[in-house]
mmCIF file of N, CA and C in Angstrom:
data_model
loop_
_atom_site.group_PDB
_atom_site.id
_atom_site.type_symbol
_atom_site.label_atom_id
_atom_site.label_comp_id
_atom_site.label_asym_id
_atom_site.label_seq_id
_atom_site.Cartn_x
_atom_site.Cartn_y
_atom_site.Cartn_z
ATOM 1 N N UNK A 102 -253.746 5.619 5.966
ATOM 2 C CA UNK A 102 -253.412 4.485 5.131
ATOM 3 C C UNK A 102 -251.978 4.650 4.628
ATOM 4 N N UNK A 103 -251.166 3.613 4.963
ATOM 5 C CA UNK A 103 -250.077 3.912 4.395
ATOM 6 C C UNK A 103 -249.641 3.795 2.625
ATOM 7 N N UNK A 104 -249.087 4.456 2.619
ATOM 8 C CA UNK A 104 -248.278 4.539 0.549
ATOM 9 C C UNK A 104 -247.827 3.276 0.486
ATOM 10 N N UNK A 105 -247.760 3.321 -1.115
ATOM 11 C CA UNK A 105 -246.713 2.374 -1.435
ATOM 12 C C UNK A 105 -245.333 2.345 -1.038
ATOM 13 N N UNK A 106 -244.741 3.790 -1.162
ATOM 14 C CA UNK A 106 -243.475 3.965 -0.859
ATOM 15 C C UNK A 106 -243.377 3.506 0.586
ATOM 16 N N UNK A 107 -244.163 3.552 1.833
ATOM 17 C CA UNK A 107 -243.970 3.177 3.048
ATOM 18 C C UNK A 107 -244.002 1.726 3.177
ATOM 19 N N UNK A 108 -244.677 1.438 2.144
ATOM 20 C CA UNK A 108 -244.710 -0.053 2.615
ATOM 21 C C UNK A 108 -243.570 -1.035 1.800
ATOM 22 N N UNK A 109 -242.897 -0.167 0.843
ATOM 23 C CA UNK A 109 -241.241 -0.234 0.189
ATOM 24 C C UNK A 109 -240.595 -0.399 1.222
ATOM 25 N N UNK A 110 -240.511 0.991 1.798
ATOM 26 C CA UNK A 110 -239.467 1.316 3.309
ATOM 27 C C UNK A 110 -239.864 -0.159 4.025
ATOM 28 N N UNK A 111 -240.762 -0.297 4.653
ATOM 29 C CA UNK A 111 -241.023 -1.067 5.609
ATOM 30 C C UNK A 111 -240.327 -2.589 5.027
ATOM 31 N N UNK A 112 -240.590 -3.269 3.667
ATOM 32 C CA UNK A 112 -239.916 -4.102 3.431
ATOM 33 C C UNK A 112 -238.535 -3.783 3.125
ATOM 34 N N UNK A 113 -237.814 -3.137 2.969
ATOM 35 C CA UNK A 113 -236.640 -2.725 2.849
ATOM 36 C C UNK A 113 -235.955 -3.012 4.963
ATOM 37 N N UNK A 114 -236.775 -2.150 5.683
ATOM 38 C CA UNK A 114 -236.258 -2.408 7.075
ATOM 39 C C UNK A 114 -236.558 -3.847 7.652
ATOM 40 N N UNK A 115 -237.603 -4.640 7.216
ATOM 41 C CA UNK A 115 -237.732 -5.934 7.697
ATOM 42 C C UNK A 115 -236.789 -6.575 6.461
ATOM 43 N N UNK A 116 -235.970 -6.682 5.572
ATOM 44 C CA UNK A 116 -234.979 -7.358 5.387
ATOM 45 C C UNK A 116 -233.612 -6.714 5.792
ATOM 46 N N UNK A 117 -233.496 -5.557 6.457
ATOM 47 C CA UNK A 117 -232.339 -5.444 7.137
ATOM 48 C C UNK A 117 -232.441 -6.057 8.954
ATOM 49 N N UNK A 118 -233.686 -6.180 8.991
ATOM 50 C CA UNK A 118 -233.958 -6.742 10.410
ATOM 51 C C UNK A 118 -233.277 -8.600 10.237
ATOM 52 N N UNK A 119 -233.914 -8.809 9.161
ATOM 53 C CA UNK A 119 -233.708 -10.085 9.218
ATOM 54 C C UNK A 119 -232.443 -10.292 8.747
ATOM 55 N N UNK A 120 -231.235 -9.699 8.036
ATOM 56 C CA UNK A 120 -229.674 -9.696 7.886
ATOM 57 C C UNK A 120 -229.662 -9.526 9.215
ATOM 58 N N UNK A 121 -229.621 -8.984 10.077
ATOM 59 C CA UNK A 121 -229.083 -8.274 11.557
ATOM 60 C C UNK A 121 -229.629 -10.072 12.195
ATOM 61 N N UNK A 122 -230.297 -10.981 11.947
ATOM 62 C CA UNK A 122 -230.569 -11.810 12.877
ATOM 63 C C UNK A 122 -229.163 -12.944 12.926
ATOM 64 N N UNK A 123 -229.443 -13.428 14.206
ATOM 65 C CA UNK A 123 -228.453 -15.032 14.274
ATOM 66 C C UNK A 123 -228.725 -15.957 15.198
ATOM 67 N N UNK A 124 -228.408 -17.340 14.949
ATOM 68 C CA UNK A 124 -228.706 -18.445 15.751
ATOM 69 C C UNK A 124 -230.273 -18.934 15.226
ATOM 70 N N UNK A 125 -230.890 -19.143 15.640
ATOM 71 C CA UNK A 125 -231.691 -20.009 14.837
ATOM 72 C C UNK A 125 -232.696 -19.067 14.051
ATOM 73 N N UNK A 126 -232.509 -17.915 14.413
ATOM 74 C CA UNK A 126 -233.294 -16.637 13.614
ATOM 75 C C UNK A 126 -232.924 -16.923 11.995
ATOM 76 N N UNK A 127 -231.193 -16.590 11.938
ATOM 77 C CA UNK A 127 -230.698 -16.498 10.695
ATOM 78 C C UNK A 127 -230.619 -17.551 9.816
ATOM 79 N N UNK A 128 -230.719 -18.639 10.725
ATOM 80 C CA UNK A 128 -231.294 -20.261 9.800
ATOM 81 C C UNK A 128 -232.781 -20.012 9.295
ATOM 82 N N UNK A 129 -233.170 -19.561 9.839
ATOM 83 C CA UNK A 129 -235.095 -19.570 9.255
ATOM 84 C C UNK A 129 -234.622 -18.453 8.350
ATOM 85 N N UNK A 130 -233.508 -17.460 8.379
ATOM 86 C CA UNK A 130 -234.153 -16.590 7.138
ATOM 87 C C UNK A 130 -233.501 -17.008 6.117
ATOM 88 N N UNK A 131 -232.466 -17.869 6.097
ATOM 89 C CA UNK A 131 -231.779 -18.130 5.265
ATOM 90 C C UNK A 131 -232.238 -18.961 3.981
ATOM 91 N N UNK A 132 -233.513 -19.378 3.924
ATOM 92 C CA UNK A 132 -234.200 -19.215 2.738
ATOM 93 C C UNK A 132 -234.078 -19.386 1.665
ATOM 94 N N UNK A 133 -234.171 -19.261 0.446
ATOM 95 C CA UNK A 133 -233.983 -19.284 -0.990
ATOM 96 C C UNK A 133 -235.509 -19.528 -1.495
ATOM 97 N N UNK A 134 -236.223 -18.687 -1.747
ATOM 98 C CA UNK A 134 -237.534 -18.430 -2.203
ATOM 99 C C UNK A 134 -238.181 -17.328 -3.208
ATOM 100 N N UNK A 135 -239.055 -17.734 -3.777
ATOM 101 C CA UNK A 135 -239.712 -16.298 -4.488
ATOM 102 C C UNK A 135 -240.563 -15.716 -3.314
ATOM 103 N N UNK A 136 -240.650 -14.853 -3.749
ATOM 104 C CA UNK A 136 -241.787 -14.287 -2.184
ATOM 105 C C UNK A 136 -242.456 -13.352 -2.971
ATOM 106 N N UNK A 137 -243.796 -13.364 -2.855
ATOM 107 C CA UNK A 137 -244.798 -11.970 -2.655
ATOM 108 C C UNK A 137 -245.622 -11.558 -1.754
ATOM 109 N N UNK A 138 -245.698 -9.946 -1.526
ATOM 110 C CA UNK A 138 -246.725 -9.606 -0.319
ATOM 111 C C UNK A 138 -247.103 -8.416 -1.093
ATOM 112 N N UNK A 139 -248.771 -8.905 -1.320
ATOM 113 C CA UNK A 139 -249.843 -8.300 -1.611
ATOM 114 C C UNK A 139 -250.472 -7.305 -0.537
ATOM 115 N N UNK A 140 -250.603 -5.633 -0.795
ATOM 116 C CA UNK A 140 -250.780 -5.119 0.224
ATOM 117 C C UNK A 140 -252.513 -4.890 -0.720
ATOM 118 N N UNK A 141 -253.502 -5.408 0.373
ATOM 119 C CA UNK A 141 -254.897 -5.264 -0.354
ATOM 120 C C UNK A 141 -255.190 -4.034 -0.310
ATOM 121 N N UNK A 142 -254.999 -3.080 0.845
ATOM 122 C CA UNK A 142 -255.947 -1.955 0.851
ATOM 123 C C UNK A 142 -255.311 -1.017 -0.833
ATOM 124 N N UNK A 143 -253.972 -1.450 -1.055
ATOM 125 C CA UNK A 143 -253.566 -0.474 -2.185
ATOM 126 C C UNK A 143 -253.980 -1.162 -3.256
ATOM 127 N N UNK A 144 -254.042 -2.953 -3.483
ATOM 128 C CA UNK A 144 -253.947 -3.766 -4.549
ATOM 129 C C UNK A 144 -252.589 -3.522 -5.195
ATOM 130 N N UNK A 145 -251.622 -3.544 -4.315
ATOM 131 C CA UNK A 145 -250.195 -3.778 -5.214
ATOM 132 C C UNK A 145 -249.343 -4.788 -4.295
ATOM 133 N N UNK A 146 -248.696 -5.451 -5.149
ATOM 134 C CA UNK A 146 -248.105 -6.743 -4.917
ATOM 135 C C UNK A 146 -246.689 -6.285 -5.177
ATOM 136 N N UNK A 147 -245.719 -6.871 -3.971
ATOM 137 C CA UNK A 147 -244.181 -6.353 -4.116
ATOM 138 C C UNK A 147 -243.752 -8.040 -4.673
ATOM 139 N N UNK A 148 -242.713 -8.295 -5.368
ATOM 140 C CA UNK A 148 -242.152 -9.406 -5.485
ATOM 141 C C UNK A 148 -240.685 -9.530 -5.714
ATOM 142 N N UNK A 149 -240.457 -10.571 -5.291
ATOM 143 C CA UNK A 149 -238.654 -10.571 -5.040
ATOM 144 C C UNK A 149 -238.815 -12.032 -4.693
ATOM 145 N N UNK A 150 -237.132 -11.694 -3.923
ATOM 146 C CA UNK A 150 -236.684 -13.153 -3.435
ATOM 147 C C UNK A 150 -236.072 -13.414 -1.939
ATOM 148 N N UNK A 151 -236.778 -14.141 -1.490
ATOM 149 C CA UNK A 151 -236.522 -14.096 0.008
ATOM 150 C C UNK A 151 -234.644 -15.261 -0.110
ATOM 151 N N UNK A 152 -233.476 -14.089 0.242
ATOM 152 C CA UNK A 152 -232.622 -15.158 0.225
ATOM 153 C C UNK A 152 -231.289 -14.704 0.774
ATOM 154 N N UNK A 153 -230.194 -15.314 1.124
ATOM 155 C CA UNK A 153 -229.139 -15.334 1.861
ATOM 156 C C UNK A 153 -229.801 -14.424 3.229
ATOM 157 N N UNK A 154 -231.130 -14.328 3.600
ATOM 158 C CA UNK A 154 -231.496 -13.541 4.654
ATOM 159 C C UNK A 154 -231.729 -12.346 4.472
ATOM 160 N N UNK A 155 -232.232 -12.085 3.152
ATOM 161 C CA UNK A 155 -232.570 -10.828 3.237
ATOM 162 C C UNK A 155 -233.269 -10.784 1.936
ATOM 163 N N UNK A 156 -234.131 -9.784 1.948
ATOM 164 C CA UNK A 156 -234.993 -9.856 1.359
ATOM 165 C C UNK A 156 -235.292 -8.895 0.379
ATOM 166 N N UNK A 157 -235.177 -8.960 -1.296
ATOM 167 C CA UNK A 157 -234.981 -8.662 -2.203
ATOM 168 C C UNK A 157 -236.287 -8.233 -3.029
ATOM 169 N N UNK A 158 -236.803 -6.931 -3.309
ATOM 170 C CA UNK A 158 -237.728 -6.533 -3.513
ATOM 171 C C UNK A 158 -237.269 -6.244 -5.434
ATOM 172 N N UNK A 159 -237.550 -7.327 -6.212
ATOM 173 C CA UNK A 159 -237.518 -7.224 -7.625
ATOM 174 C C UNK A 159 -238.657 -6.379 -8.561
ATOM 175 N N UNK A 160 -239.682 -6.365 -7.736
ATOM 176 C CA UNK A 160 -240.510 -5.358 -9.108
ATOM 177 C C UNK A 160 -242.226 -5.133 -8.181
ATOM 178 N N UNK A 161 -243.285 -4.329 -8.351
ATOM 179 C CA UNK A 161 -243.765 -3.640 -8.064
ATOM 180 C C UNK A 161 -244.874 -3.921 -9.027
ATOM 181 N N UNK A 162 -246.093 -4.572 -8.362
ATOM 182 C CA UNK A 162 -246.868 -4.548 -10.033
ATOM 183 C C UNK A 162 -248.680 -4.232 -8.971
ATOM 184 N N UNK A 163 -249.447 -3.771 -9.905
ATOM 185 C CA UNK A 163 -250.968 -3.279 -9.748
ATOM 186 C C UNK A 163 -251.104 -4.761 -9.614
ATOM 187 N N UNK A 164 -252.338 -4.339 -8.607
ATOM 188 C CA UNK A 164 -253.314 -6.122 -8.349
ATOM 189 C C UNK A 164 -252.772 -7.373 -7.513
ATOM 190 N N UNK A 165 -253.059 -8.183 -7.471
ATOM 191 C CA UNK A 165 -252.695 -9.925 -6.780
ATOM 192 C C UNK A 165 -251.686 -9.624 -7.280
ATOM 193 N N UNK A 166 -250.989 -10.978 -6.849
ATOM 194 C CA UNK A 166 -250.022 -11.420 -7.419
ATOM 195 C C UNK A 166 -250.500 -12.652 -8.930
ATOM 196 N N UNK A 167 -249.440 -12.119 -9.595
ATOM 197 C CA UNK A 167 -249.929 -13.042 -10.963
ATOM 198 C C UNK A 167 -249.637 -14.640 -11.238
ATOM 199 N N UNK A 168 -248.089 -14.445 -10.510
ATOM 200 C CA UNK A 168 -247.077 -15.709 -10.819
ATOM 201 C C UNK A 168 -247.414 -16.506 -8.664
ATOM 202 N N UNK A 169 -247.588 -17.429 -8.522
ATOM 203 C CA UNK A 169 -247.620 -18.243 -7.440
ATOM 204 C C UNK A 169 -246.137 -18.058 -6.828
ATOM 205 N N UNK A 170 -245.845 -17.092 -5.880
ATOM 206 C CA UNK A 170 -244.669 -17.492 -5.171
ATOM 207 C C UNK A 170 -244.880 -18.560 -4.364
ATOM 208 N N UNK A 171 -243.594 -18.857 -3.765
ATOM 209 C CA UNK A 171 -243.203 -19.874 -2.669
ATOM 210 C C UNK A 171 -243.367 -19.582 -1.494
ATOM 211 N N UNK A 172 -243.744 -17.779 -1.610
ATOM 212 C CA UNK A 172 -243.555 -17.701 0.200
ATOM 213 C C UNK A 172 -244.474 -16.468 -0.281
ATOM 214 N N UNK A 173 -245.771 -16.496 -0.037
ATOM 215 C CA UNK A 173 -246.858 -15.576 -0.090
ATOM 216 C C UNK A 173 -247.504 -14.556 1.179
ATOM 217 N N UNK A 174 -247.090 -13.389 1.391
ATOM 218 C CA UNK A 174 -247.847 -12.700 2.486
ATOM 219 C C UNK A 174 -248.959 -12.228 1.448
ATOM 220 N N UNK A 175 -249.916 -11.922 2.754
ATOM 221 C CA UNK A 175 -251.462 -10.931 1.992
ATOM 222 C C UNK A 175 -251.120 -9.750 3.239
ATOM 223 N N UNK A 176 -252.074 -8.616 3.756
ATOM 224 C CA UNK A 176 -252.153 -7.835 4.858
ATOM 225 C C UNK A 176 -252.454 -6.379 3.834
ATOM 226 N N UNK A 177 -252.831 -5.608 4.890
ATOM 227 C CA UNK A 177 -253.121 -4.006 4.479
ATOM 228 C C UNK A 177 -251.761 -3.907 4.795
ATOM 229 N N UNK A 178 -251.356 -2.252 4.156
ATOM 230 C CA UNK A 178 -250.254 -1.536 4.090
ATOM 231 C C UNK A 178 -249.529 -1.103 5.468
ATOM 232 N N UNK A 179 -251.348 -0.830 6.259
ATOM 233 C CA UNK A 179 -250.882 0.032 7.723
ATOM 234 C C UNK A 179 -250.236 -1.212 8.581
ATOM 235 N N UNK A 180 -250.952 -2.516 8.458
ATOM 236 C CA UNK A 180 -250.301 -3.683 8.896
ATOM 237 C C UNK A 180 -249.268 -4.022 8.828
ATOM 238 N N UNK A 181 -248.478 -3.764 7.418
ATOM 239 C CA UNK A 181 -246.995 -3.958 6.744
ATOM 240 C C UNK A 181 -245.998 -3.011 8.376
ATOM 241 N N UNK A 182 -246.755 -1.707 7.847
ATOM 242 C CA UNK A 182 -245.113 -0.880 8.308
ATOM 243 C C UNK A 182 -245.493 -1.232 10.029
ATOM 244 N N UNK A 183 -246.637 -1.356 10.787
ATOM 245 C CA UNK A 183 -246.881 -1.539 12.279
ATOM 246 C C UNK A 183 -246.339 -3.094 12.285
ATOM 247 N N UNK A 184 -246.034 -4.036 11.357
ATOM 248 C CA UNK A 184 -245.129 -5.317 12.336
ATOM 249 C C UNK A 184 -243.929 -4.858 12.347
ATOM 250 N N UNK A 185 -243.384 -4.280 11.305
ATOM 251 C CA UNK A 185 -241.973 -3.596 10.971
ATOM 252 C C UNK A 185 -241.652 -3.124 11.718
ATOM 253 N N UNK A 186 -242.386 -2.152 12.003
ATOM 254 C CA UNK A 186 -242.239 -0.763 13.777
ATOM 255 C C UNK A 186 -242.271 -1.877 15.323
ATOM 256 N N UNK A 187 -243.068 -2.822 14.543
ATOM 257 C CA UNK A 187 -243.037 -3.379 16.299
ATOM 258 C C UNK A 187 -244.330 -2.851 17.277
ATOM 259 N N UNK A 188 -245.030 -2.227 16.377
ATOM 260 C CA UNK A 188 -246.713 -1.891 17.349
ATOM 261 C C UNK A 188 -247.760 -3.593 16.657
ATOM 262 N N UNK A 189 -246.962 -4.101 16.086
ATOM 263 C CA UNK A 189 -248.602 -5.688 15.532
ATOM 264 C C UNK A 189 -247.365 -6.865 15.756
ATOM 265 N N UNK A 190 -248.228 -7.393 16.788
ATOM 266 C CA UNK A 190 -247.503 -8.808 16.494
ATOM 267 C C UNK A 190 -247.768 -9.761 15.820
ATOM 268 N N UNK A 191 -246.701 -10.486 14.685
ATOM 269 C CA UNK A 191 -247.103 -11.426 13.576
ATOM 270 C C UNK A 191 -247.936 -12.628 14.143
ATOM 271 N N UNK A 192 -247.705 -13.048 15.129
ATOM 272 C CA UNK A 192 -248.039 -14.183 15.412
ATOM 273 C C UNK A 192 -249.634 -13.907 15.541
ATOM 274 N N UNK A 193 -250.033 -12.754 16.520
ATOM 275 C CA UNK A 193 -251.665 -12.677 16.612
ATOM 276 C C UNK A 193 -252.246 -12.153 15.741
ATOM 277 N N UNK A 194 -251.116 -11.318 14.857
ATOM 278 C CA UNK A 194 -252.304 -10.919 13.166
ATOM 279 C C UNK A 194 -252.343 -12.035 13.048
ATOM 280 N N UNK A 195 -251.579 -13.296 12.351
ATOM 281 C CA UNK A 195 -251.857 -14.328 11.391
ATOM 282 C C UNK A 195 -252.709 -15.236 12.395
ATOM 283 N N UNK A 196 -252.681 -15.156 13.499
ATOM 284 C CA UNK A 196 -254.063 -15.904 14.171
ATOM 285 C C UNK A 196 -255.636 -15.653 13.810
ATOM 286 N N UNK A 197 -255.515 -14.283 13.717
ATOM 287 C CA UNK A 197 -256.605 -13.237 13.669
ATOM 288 C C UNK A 197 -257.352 -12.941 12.067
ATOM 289 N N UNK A 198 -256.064 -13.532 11.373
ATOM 290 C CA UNK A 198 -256.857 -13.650 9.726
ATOM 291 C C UNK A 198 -256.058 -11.924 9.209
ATOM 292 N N UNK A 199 -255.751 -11.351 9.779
ATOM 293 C CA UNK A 199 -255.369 -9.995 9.493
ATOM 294 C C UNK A 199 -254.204 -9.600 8.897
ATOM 295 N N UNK A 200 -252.940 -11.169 8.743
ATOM 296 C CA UNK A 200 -251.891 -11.230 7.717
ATOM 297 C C UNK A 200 -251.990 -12.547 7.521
ATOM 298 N N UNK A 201 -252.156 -12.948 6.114
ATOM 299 C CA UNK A 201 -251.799 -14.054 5.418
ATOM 300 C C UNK A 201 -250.242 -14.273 5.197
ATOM 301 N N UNK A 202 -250.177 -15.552 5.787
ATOM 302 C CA UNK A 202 -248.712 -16.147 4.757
ATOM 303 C C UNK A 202 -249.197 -17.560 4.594
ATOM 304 N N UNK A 203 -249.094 -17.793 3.119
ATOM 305 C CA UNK A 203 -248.992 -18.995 2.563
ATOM 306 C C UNK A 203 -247.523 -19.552 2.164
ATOM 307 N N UNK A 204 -247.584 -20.307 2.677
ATOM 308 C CA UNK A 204 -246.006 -21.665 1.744
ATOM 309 C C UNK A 204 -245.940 -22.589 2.405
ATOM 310 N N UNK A 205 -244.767 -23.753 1.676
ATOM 311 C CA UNK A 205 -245.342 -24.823 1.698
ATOM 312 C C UNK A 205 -244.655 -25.544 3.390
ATOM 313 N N UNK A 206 -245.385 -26.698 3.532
ATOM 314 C CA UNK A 206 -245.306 -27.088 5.136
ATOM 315 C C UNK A 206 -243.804 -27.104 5.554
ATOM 316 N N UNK A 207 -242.822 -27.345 4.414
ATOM 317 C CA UNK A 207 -241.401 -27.122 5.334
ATOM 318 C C UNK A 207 -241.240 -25.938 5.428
ATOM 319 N N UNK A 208 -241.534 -24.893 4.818
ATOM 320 C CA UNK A 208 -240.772 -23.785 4.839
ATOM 321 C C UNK A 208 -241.567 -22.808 5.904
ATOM 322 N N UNK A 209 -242.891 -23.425 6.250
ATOM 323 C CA UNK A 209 -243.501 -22.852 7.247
ATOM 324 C C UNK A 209 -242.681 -23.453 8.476
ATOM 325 N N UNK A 210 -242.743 -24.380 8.852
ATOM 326 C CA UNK A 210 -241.728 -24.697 10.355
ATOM 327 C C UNK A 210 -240.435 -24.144 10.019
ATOM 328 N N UNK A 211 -239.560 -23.639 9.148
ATOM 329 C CA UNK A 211 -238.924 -22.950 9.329
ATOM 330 C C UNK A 211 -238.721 -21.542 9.640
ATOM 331 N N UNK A 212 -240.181 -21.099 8.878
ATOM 332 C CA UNK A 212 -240.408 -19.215 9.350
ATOM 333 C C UNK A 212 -240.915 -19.556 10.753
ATOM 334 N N UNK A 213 -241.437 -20.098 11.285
ATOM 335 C CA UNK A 213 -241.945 -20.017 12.455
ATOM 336 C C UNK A 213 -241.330 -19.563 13.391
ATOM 337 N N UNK A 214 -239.982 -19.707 13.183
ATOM 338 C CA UNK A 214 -238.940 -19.224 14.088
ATOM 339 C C UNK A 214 -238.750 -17.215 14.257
ATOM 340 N N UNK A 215 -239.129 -16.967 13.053
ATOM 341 C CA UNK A 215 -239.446 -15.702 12.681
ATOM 342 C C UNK A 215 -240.006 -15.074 13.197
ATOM 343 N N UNK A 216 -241.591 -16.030 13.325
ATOM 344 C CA UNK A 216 -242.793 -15.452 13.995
ATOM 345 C C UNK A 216 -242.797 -14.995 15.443
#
């Protein structure tokens, strides 16, 4: 099971993945959002701000998320750092029920590009 701290790292390398993107990548990340991703198996919720393309990890709290972001992941921890690494692909977890992202219908056709 992965730590908290790994699943820090892991969002820390998927917003340097997503600075490193361009062409219609870096339009979808380019963003301006609150974001949280709730890792269940730990029950801790990272929150920040998904923006200029990269992704800003503001504070660290026990449980759900409290406040409704704009751009909501759910997933276990081991899930977090294996899309990061590149062993889970986003598209067939979130088919599969095995990563949640909630937000709202524009900003989903824009991550899609992501996916």
């Amino acid at each position: 099971m992965a730590t908290t701290q790994e699943c820090r790292s892991a969002l820390d390398r998927l917003s340097d993945n997503l600075a490193a993107a361009d062409g219609e990548l870096r339009g979808a990340a380019a963003l301006d959002r609150a974001l949280s991703c709730h890792i269940t198996d730990l029950d801790v919720t990272f929150t920040g701000r998904l923006s200029a393309g990269r992704i800003e990890v503001l504070d660290t709290l026990d449980g759900p998320p409290v406040k409704r972001a704009d751009v909501r992941l759910t997933m276990t921890g081991d899930d977090l750092v294996a899309m990061v690494d590149g062993r889970l692909n986003f598209a067939k977890a979130w088919a599969s029920g095995r990563v949640r992202l909630e937000a709202g219908f524009r900003d989903l056709l824009r991550l899609r590009a992501l996916l």
